[in-house]
PDB file of C-alpha atoms in Angstrom:
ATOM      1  CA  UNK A   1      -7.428  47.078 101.004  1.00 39.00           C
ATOM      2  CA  UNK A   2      -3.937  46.371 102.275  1.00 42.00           C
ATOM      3  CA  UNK A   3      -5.795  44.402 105.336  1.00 47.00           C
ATOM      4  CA  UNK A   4      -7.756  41.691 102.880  1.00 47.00           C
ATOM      5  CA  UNK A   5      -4.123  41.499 100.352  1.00 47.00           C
ATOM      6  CA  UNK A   6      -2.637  40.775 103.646  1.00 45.00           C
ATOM      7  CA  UNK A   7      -5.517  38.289 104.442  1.00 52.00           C
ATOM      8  CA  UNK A   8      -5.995  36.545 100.985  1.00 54.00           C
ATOM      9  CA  UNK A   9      -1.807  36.172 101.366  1.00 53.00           C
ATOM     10  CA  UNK A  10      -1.997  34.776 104.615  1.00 54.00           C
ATOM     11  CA  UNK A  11      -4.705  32.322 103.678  1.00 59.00           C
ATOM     12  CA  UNK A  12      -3.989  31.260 100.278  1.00 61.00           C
ATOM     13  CA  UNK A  13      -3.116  27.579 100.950  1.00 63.00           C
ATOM     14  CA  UNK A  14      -5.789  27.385 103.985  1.00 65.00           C
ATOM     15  CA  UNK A  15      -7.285  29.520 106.949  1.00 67.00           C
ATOM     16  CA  UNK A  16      -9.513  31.254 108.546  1.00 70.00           C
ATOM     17  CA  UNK A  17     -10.635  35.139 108.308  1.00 71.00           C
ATOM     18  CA  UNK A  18     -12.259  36.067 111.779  1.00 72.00           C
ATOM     19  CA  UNK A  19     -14.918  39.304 111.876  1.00 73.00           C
ATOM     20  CA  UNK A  20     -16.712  41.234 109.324  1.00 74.00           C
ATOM     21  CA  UNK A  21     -15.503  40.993 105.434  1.00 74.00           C
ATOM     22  CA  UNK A  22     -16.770  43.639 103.252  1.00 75.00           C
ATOM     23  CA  UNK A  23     -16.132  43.411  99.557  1.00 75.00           C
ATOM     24  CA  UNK A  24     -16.909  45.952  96.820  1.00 76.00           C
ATOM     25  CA  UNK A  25     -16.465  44.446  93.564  1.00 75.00           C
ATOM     26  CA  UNK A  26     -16.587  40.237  92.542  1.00 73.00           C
ATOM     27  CA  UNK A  27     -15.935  37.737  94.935  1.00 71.00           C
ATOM     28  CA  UNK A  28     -14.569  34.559  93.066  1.00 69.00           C
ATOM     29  CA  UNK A  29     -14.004  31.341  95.008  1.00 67.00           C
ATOM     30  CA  UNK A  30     -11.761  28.773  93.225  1.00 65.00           C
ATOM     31  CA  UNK A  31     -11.391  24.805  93.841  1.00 63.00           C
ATOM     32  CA  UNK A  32      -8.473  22.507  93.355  1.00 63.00           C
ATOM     33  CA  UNK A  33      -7.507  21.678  89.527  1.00 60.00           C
ATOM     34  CA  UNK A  34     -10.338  19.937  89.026  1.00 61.00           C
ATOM     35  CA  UNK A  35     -12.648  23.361  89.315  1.00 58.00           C
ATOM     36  CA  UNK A  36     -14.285  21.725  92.072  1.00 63.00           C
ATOM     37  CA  UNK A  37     -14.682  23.341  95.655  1.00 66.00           C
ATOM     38  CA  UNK A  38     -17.232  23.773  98.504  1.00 69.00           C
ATOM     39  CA  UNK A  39     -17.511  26.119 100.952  1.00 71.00           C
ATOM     40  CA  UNK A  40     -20.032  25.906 104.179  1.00 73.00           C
ATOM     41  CA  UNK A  41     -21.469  28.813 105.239  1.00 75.00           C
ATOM     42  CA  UNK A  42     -22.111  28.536 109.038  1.00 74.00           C
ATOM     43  CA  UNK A  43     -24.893  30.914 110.085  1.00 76.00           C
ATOM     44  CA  UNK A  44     -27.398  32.656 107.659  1.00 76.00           C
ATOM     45  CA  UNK A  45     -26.534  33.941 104.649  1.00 78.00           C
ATOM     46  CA  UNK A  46     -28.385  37.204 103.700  1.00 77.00           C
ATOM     47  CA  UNK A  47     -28.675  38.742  99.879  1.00 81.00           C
ATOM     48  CA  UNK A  48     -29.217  41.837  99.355  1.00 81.00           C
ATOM     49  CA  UNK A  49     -30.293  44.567  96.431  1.00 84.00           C
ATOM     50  CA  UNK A  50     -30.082  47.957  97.184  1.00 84.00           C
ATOM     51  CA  UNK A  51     -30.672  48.980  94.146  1.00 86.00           C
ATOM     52  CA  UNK A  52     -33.875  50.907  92.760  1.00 90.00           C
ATOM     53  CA  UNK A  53     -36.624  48.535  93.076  1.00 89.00           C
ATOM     54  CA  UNK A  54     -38.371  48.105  89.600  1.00 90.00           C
ATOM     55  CA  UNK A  55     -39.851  45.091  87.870  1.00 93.00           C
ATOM     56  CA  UNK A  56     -36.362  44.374  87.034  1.00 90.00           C
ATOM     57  CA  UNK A  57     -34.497  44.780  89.758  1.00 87.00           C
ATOM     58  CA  UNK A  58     -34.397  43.031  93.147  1.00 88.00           C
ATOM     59  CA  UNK A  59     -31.577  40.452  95.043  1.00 86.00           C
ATOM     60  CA  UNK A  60     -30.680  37.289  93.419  1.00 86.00           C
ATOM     61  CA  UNK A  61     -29.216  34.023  93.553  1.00 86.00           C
ATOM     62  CA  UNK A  62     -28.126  32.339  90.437  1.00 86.00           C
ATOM     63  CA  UNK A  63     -27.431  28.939  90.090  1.00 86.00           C
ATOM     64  CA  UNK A  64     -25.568  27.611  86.989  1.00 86.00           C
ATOM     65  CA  UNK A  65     -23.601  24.850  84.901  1.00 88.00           C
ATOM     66  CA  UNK A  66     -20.930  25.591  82.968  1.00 88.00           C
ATOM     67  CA  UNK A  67     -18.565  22.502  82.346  1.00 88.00           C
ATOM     68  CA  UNK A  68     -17.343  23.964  78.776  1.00 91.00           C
ATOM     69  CA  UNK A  69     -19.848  21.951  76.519  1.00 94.00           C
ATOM     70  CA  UNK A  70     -23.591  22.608  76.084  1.00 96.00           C
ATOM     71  CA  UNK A  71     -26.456  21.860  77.936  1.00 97.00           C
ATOM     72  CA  UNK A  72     -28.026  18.543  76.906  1.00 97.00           C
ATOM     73  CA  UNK A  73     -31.563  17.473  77.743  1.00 97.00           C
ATOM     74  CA  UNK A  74     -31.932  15.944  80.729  1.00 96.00           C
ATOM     75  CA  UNK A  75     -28.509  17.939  82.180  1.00 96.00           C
ATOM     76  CA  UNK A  76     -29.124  19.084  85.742  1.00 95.00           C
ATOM     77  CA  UNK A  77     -29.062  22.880  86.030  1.00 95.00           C
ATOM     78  CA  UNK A  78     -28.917  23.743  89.366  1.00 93.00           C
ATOM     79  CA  UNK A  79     -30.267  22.110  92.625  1.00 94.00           C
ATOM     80  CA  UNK A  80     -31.546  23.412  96.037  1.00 95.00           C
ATOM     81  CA  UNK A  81     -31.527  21.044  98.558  1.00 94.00           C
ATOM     82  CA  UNK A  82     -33.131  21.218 101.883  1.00 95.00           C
ATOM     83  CA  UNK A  83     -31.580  18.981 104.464  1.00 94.00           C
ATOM     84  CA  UNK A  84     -31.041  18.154 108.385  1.00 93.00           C
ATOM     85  CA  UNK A  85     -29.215  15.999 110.671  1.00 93.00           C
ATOM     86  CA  UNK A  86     -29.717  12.380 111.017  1.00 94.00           C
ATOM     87  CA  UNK A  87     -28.139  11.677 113.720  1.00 95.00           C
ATOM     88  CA  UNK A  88     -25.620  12.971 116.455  1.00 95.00           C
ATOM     89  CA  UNK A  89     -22.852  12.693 114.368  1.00 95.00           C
ATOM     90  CA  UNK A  90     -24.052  15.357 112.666  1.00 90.00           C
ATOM     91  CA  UNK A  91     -24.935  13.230 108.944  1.00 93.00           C
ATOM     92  CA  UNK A  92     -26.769  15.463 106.855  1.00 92.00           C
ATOM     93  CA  UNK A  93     -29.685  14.264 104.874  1.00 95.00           C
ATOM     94  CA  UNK A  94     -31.822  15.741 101.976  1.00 95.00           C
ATOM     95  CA  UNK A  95     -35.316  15.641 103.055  1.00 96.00           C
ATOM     96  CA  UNK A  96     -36.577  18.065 100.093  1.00 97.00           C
ATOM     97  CA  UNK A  97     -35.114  19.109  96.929  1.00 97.00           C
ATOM     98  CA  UNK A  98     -35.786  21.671  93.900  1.00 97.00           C
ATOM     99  CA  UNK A  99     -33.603  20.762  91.130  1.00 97.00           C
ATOM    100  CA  UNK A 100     -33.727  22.485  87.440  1.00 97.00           C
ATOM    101  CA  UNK A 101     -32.852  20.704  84.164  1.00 97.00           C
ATOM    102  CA  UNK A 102     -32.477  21.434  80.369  1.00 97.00           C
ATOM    103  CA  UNK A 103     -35.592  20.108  78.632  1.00 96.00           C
ATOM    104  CA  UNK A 104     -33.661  19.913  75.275  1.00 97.00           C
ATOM    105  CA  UNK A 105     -30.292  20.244  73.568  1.00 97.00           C
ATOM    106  CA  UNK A 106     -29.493  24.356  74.196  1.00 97.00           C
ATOM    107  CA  UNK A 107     -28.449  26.563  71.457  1.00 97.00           C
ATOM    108  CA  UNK A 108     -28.283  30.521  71.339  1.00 96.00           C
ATOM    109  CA  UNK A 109     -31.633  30.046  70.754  1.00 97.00           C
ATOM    110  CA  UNK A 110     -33.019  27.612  72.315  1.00 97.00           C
ATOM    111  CA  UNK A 111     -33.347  27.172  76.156  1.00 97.00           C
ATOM    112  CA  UNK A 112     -35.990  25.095  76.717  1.00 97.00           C
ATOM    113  CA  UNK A 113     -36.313  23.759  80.948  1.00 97.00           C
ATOM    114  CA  UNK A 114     -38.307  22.707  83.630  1.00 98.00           C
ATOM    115  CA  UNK A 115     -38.473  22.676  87.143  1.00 98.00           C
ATOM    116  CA  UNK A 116     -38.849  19.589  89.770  1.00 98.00           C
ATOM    117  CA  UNK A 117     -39.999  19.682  93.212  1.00 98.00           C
ATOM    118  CA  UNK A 118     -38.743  16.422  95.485  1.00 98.00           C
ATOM    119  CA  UNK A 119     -39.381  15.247  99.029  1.00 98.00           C
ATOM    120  CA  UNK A 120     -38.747  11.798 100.813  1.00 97.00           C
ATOM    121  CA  UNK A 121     -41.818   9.669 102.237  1.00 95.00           C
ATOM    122  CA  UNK A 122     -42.050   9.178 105.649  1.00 96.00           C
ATOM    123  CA  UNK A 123     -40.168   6.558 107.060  1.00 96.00           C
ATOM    124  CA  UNK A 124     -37.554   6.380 104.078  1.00 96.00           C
ATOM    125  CA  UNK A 125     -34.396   7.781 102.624  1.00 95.00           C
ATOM    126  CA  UNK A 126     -35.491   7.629  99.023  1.00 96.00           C
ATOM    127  CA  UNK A 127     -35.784  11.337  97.435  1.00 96.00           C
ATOM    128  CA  UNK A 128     -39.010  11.198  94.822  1.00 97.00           C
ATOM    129  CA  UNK A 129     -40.793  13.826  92.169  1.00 97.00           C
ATOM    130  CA  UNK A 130     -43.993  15.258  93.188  1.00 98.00           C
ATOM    131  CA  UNK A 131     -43.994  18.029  90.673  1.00 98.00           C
ATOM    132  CA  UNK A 132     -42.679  19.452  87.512  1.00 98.00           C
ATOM    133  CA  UNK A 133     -43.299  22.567  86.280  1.00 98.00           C
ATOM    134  CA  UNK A 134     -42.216  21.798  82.224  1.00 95.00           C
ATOM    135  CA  UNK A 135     -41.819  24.575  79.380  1.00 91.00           C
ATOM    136  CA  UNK A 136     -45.612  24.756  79.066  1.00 92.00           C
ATOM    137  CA  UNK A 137     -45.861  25.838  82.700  1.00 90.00           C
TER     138      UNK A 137
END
């Protein structure tokens, strides 16, 4: 433990950590005042359960909004976007997207959403629905 306090110290305001990290516990990465940040993740990027397996257990990946103030319909959830290199100067483009939104206002009981799949047309840049899965499936 002394090795990462030493680390997180020596990074706090910008660096690099070189090797293998292994955390036990939360990992919780923070952005400027604003809340925002992004990180790039150079490589692949594995998740993994080692738990039990069960019909309610397994790795996962959650994606999520939380801004302070409730979901409204129509409020993006969570996007994953599948992109590439346009050009040697290494601009990334989306070529394919699947993007989640709230299908109505949420409550505590109430949590209505659907799912939308996206892709570009050939010889474009312009990102279009091809398929929604709504709350009736």
């Amino acid at each position: 433990m002394a090795f990462l306090q030493t680390t997180a110290a020596s990074i706090s305001s910008g660096g690099t950590i070189n090797g293998d990290l292994t955390i036990s516990g939360d990992l919780t990465v923070s952005g400027d005042s604003s809340g925002a940040y992004s990180e790039i993740i150079t490589g692949d990027m594995h998740i993994k359960s080692t738990t039990t397996s069960a019909a309610d257990a397994g790795a996962g990946l959650k994606l999520f909004t939380d801004d302070g103030a409730v979901m409204a319909s129509g409020h993006r959830l969570g996007v994953i976007d599948f992109a590439g290199a346009e050009d040697t100067s290494s601009t990334i483009s989306v070529g394919a997207s699947i993007q989640s939104f709230a299908d109505e206002n949420w409550t505590g009981s109430a949590n209505g959403g659907y799912l939308s799949f996206h892709t570009v047309d050939d010889t474009t840049t312009t990102l279009d629905e091809r398929m929604r899965i709504d709350h009736n499936g």
